[in-house]
Coordinates of C-alpha atoms and ligand atoms in Angstrom, one line a residue:
X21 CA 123.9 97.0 57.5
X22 CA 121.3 99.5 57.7
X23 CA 118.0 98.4 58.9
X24 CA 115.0 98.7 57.7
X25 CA 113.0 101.9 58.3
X26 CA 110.5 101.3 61.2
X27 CA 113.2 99.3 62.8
X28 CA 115.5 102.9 62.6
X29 CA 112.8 104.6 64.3
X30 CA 112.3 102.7 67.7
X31 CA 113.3 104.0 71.0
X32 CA 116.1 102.0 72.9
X33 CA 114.1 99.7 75.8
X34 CA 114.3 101.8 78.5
X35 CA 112.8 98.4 80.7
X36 CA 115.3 96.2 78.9
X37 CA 118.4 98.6 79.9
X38 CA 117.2 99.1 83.5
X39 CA 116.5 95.8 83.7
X40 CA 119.9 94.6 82.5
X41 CA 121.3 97.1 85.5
X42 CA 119.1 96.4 88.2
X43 CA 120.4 92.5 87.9
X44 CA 123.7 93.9 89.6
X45 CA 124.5 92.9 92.7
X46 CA 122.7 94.3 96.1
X47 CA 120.1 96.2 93.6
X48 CA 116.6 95.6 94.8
X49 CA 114.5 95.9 92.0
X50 CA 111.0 97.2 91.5
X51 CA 111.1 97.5 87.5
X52 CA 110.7 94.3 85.9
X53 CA 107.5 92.7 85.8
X54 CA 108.6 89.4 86.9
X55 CA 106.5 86.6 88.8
X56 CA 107.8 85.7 92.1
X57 CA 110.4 82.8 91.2
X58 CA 110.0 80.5 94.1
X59 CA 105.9 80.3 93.2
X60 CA 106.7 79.0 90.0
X61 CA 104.9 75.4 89.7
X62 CA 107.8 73.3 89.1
X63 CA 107.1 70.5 91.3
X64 CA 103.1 70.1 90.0
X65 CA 105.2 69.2 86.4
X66 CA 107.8 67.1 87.6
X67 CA 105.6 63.9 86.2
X68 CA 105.0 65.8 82.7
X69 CA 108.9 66.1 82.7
X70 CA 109.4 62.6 83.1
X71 CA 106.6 61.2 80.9
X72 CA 107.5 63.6 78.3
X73 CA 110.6 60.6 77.0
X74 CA 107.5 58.6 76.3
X75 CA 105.9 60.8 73.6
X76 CA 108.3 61.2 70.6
X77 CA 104.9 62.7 68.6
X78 CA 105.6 65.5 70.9
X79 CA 109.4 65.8 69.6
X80 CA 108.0 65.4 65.4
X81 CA 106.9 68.8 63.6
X82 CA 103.1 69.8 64.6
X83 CA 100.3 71.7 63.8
X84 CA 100.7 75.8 63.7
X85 CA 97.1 76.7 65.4
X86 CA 98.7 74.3 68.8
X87 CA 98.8 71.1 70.7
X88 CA 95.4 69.9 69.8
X89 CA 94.4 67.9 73.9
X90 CA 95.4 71.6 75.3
X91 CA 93.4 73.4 72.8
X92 CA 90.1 71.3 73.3
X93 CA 90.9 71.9 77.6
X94 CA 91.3 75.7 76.9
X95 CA 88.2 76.0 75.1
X96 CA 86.6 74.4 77.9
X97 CA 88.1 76.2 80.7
X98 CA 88.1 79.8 78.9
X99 CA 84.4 78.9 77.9
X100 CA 84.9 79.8 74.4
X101 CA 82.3 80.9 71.6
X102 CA 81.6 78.6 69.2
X103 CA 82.1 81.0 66.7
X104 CA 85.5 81.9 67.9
X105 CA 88.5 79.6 68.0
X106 CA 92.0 79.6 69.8
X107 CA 95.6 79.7 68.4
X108 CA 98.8 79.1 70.7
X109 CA 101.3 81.7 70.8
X110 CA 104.7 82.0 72.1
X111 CA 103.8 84.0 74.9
X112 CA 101.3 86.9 74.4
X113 CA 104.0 89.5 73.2
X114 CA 104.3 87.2 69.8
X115 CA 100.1 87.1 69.7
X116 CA 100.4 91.2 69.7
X117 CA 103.2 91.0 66.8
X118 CA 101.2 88.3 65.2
X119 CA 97.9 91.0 64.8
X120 CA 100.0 93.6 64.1
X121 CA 101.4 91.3 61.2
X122 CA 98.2 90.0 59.8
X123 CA 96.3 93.2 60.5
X124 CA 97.7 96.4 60.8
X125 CA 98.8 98.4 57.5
X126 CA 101.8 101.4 58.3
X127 CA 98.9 104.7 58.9
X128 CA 96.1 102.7 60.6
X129 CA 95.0 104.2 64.0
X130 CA 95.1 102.5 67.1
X131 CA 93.9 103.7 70.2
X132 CA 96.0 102.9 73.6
X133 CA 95.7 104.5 77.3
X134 CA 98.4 106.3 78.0
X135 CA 99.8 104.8 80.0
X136 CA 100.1 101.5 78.5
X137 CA 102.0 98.5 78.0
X138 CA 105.5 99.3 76.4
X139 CA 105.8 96.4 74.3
X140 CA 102.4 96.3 73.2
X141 CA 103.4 100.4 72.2
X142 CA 106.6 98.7 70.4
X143 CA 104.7 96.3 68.5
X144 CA 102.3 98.9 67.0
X145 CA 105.2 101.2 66.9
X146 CA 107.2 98.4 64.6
X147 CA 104.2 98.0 62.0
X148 CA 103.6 101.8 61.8
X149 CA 100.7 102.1 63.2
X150 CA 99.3 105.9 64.0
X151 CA 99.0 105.3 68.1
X152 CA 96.3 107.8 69.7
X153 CA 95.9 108.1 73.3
X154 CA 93.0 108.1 75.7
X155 CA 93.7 109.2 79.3
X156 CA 92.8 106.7 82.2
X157 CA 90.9 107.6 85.3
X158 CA 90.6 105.2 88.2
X159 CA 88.3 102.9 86.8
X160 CA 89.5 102.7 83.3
X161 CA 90.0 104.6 80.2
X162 CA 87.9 108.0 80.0
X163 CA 85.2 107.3 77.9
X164 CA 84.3 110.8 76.9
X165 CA 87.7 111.1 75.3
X166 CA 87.5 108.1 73.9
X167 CA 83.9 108.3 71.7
X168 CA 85.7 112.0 70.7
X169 CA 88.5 109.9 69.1
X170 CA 86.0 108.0 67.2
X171 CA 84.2 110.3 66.3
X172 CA 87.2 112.3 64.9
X173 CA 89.2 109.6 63.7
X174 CA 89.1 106.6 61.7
X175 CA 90.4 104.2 64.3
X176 CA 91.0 100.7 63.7
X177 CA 91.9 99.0 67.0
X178 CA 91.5 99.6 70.4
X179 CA 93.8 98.4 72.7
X180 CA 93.4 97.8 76.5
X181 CA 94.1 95.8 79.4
X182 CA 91.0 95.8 81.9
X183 CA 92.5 93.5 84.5
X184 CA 95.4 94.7 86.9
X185 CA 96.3 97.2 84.1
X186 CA 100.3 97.4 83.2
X187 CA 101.5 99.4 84.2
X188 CA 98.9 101.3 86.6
X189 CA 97.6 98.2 88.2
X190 CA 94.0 99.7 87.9
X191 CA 91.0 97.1 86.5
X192 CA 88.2 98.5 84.8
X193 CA 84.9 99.1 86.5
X194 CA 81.5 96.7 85.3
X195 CA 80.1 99.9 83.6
X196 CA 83.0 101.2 81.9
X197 CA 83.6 97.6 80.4
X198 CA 80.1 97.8 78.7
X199 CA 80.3 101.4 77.6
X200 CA 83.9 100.2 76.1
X201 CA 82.2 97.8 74.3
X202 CA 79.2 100.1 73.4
X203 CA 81.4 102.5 71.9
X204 CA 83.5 99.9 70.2
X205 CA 80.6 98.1 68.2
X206 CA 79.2 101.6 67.5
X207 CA 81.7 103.0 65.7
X208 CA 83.4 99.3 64.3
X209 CA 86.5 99.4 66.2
X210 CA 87.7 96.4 66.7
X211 CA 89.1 95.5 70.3
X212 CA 92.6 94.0 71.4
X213 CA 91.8 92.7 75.1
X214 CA 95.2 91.8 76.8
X215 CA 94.4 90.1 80.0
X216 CA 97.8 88.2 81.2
X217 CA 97.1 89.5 85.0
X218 CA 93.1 88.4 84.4
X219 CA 93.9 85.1 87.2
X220 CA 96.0 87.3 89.3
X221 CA 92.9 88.6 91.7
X222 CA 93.4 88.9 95.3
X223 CA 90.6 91.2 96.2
X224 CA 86.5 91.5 95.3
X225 CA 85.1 89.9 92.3
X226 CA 86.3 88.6 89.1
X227 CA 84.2 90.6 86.2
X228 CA 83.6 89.7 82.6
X229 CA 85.8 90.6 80.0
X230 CA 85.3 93.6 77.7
X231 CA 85.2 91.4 74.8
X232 CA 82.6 89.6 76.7
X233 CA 80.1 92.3 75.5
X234 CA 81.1 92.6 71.9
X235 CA 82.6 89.3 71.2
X236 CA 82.3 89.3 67.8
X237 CA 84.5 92.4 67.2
X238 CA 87.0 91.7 69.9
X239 CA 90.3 89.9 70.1
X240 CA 91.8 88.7 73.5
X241 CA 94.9 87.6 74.3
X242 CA 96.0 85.4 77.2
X243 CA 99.1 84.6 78.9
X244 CA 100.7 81.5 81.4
X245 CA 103.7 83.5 82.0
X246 CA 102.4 84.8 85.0
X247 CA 100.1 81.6 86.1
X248 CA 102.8 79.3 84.8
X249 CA 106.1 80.7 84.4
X250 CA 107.5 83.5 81.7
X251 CA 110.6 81.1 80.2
X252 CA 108.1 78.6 79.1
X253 CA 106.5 81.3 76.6
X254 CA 103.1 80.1 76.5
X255 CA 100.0 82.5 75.1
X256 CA 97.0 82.1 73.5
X257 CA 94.6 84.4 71.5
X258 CA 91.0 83.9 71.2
X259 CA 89.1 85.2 68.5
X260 CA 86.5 84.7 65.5
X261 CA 87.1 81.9 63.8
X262 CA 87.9 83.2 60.6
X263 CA 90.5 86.0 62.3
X264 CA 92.4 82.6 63.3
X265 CA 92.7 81.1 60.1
X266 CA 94.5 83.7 58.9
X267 CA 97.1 84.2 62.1
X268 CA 97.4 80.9 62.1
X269 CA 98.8 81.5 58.4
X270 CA 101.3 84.5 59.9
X271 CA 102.4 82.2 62.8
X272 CA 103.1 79.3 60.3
X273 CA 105.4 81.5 57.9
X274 CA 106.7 83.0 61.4
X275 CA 107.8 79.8 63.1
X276 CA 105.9 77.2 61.6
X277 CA 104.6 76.5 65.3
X278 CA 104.9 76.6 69.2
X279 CA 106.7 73.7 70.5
X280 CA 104.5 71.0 71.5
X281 CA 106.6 69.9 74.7
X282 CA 105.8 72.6 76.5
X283 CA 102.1 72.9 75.7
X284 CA 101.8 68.9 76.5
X285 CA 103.6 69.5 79.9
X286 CA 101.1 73.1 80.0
X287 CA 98.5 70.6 79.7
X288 CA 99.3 68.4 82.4
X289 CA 99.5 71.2 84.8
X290 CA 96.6 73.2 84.1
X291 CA 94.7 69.6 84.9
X292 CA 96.9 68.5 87.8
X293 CA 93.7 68.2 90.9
X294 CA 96.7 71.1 92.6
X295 CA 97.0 73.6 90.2
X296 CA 93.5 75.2 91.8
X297 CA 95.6 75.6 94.5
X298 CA 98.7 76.6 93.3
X299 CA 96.7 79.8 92.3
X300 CA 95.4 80.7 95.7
X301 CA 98.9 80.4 96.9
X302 CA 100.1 82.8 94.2
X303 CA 97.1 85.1 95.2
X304 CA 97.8 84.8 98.9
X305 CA 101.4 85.8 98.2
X306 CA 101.1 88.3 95.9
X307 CA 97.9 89.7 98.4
X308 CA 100.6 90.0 101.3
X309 CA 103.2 91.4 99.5
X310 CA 100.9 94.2 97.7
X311 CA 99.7 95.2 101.7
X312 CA 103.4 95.1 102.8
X313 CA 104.7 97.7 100.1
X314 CA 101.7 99.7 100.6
X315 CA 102.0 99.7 104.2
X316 CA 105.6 100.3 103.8
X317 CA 105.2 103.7 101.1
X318 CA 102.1 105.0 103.8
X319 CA 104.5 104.7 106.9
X320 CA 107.9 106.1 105.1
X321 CA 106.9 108.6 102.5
X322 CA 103.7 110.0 104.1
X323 CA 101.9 112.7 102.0
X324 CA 104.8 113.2 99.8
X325 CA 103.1 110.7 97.5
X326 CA 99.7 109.4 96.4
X327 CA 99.5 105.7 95.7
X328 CA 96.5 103.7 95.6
X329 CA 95.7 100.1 96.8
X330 CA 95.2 97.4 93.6
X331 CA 92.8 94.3 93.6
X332 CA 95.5 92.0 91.5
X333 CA 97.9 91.4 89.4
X334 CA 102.1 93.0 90.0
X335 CA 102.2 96.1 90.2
X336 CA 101.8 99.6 92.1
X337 CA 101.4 103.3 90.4
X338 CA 103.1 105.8 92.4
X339 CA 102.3 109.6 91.8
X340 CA 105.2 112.1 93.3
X341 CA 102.6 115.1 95.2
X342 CA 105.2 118.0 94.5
X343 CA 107.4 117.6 90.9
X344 CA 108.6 121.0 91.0
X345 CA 112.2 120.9 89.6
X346 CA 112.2 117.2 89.5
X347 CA 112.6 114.7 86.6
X348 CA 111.8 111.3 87.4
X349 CA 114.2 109.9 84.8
X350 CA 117.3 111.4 86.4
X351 CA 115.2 110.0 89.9
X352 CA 115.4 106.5 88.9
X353 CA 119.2 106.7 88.2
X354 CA 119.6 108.3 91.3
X355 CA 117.8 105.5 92.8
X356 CA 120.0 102.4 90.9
X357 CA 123.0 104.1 92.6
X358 CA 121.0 104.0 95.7
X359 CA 120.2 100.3 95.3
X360 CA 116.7 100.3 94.0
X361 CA 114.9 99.9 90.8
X362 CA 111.7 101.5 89.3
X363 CA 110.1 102.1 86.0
X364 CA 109.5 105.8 85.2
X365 CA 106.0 106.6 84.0
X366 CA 107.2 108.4 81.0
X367 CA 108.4 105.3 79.4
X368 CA 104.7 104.0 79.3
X369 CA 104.0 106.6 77.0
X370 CA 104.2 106.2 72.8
X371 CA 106.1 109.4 72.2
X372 CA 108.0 109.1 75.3
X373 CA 106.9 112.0 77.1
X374 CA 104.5 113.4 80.0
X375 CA 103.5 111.1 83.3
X376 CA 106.6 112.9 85.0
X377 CA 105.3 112.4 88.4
X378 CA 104.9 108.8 88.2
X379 CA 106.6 105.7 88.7
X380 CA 105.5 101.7 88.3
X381 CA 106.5 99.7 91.1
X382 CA 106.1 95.8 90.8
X383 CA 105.4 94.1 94.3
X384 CA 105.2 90.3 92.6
X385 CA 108.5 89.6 92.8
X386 CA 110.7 90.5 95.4
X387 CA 111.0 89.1 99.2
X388 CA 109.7 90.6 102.4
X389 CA 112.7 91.5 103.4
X390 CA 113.3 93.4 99.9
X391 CA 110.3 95.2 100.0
X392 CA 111.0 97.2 103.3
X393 CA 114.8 97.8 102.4
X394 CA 114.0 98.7 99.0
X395 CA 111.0 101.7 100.0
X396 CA 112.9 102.9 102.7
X397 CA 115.5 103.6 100.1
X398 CA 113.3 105.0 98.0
X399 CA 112.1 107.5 100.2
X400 CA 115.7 108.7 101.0
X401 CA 115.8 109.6 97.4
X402 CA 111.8 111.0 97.1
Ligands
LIG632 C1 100.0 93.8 79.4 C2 101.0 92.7 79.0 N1 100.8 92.1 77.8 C3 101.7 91.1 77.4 C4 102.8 90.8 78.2 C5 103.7 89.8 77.6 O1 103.5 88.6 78.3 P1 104.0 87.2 77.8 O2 105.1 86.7 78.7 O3 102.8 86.3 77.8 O4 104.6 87.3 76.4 C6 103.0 91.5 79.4 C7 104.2 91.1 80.2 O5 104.5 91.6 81.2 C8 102.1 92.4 79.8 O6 102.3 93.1 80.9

């Protein structure tokens, strides 16, 4: 059966492929951007588990906007607007595909970084959107590129990720946050805030969000895959009220709702008197295991590359110093055969192209052990 046009026009998932290879066994892999397993919270849910056979309202069809106990806690803990409200999602890849749904015609311009999150690229991608790019620097997207593009162009969204940015790793600096928000309101561009790495900090201070300075034109999306764990598929979007009421039409026609099981047992862990905890374990971890594969590409691979320390979140940007003759595609399947995984940069790009020298590394996920056997056999193929 043929299918339908926009479909017939996406790229096969690079990720998704050398994800599905990398899983082979004695492959130490760098590509996915997976949580560390053995952090995830299981034991702080064990009681939710249990208790769950004494709540068959949680088992009967629900509301689509969410489980109504976690959405009163989230607008607590998230500090939410009064004018803005919350909708659950099934993870925040559905709350991208969801605004792309409700508010993207085929033609409308969006604005991403380039690099930027593939499947965000793949939702906008899906509903035709026109993607632009804006070039990031080390504290966040160039702004001087970016009030060009809307000056030029009648852009419709701009979407970012200021926190631990996927893939780079990068989080925006205090001022380019404001003029981010500056330029949005000035030229009614509406902002998509994706900030599933926001509670993954290990280093300085937590700042606000960009949609903290524009609120009212500004959409951000949250996620507990990587506080929580991925296979539960819990997100949430925050926005003006009136924005929800209409996703909250597109997610009921799309799945009528999120299951309430999880969001109850969600609930019961986001209040358990240890979850505070849990996350400075998951910091702590992640902290050590950023310095050790930082430490490790410094003492193995010298000047050959350029790779800069990140405050949070999974992952590390490596930039090849001399690319002469190489292509980092044909690299990274060199590498698999060699027993390691990495993302290329290239694939973080909408038309597929450019960032040749660069690679994504995730450091969240894999041992000690890993880490130092995995770089070392990296730099025998650098
Ligand atoms: C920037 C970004 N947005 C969204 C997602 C999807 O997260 P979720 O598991 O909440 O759907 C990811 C996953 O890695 C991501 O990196």
């Amino acid at each position: 059966m043929k299918t339908a046009r926009a479909v017939q026009n996406l790229k096969p998932s690079y990720i998704r492929e050398i994800l599905a290879s990398s899983q082979s066994d004695g492959v130490i892999s760098f590509a996915g951007g997976l949580p560390a397993t053995e952090s995830f919270p299981l034991g702080l849910m064990q009681q939710a588990f249990t208790d769950l056979t004494q709540h068959s309202e949680l088992f009967q069809y629900a509301q689509a906007q969410g489980y109504a106990p976690l959405l009163k806690q989230l607008r607590q803990s998230y500090e939410v607007f009064d004018s803005h409200d919350l909708l659950m999602t099934s993870g925040s890849q559905q709350g991208l595909d969801l605004i792309a749904r409700c508010y993207l015609n085929p033609g409308d311009k969006v604005v991403v970084e380039s690099p930027s999150y593939l499947g965000a690229l793949q939702v906008f991608q899906l509903a035709e959107a026109e993607l632009l790019t804006v070039p990031q620097l080390s504290d966040g997207p160039d702004l001087e590129k970016l009030q060009q593009l809307f000056e030029t162009q009648s852009v419709k969204y701009f979407y970012l990720i200021a926190d631990f940015h996927n893939p780079t790793g990068i989080s925006y600096s205090l001022e380019v946050r404001r003029g981010i928000a500056r330029l949005c309101q000035k030229f009614q561009v509406t902002i998509i805030e994706d900030a599933p790495y926001r509670e993954l900090r290990f280093r300085g201070e937590t700042l606000p969000l960009v949609s903290s300075f524009y609120p009212q034109g500004a959409i951000v999306l949250r996620s507990f895959s990587k506080i929580a764990c991925p296979g539960m598929r819990l997100g949430l979007i925050e926005a003006p009220r009136d924005w929800i009421q209409q996703l909250i039409k597109v997610k009921q026609i799309s799945d009528i709702h999120l299951n309430s099981v999880l969001q109850y047992v969600l609930l019961q862990l986001l209040t358990h008197p240890e979850f505070p905890g849990h996350l400075l374990t998951l910091r702590k971890l992640y902290r050590e295991r950023h310095d050790l594969m930082l430490g490790q590409i410094h003492a193995t691979m010298g000047d050959k590359v350029t790779v800069k320390p990140v405050s949070g979140g999974m992952f590390l940007w490596l930039t090849l110093n001399d690319v002469t003759g190489v292509d980092m595609m044909d690299l990274a399947d060199k590498a698999l055969k060699a027993g390691v995984a990495f993302v290329p940069g290239t694939v973080f790009t909408p038309q597929q192209n450019g960032l040749n020298a660069n690679c994504r590394l995730n450091f969240s996920h894999s041992s000690e052990e890993d880490i130092c056997t995995g770089i070392q056999r990296l730099n025998k193929i650098f």
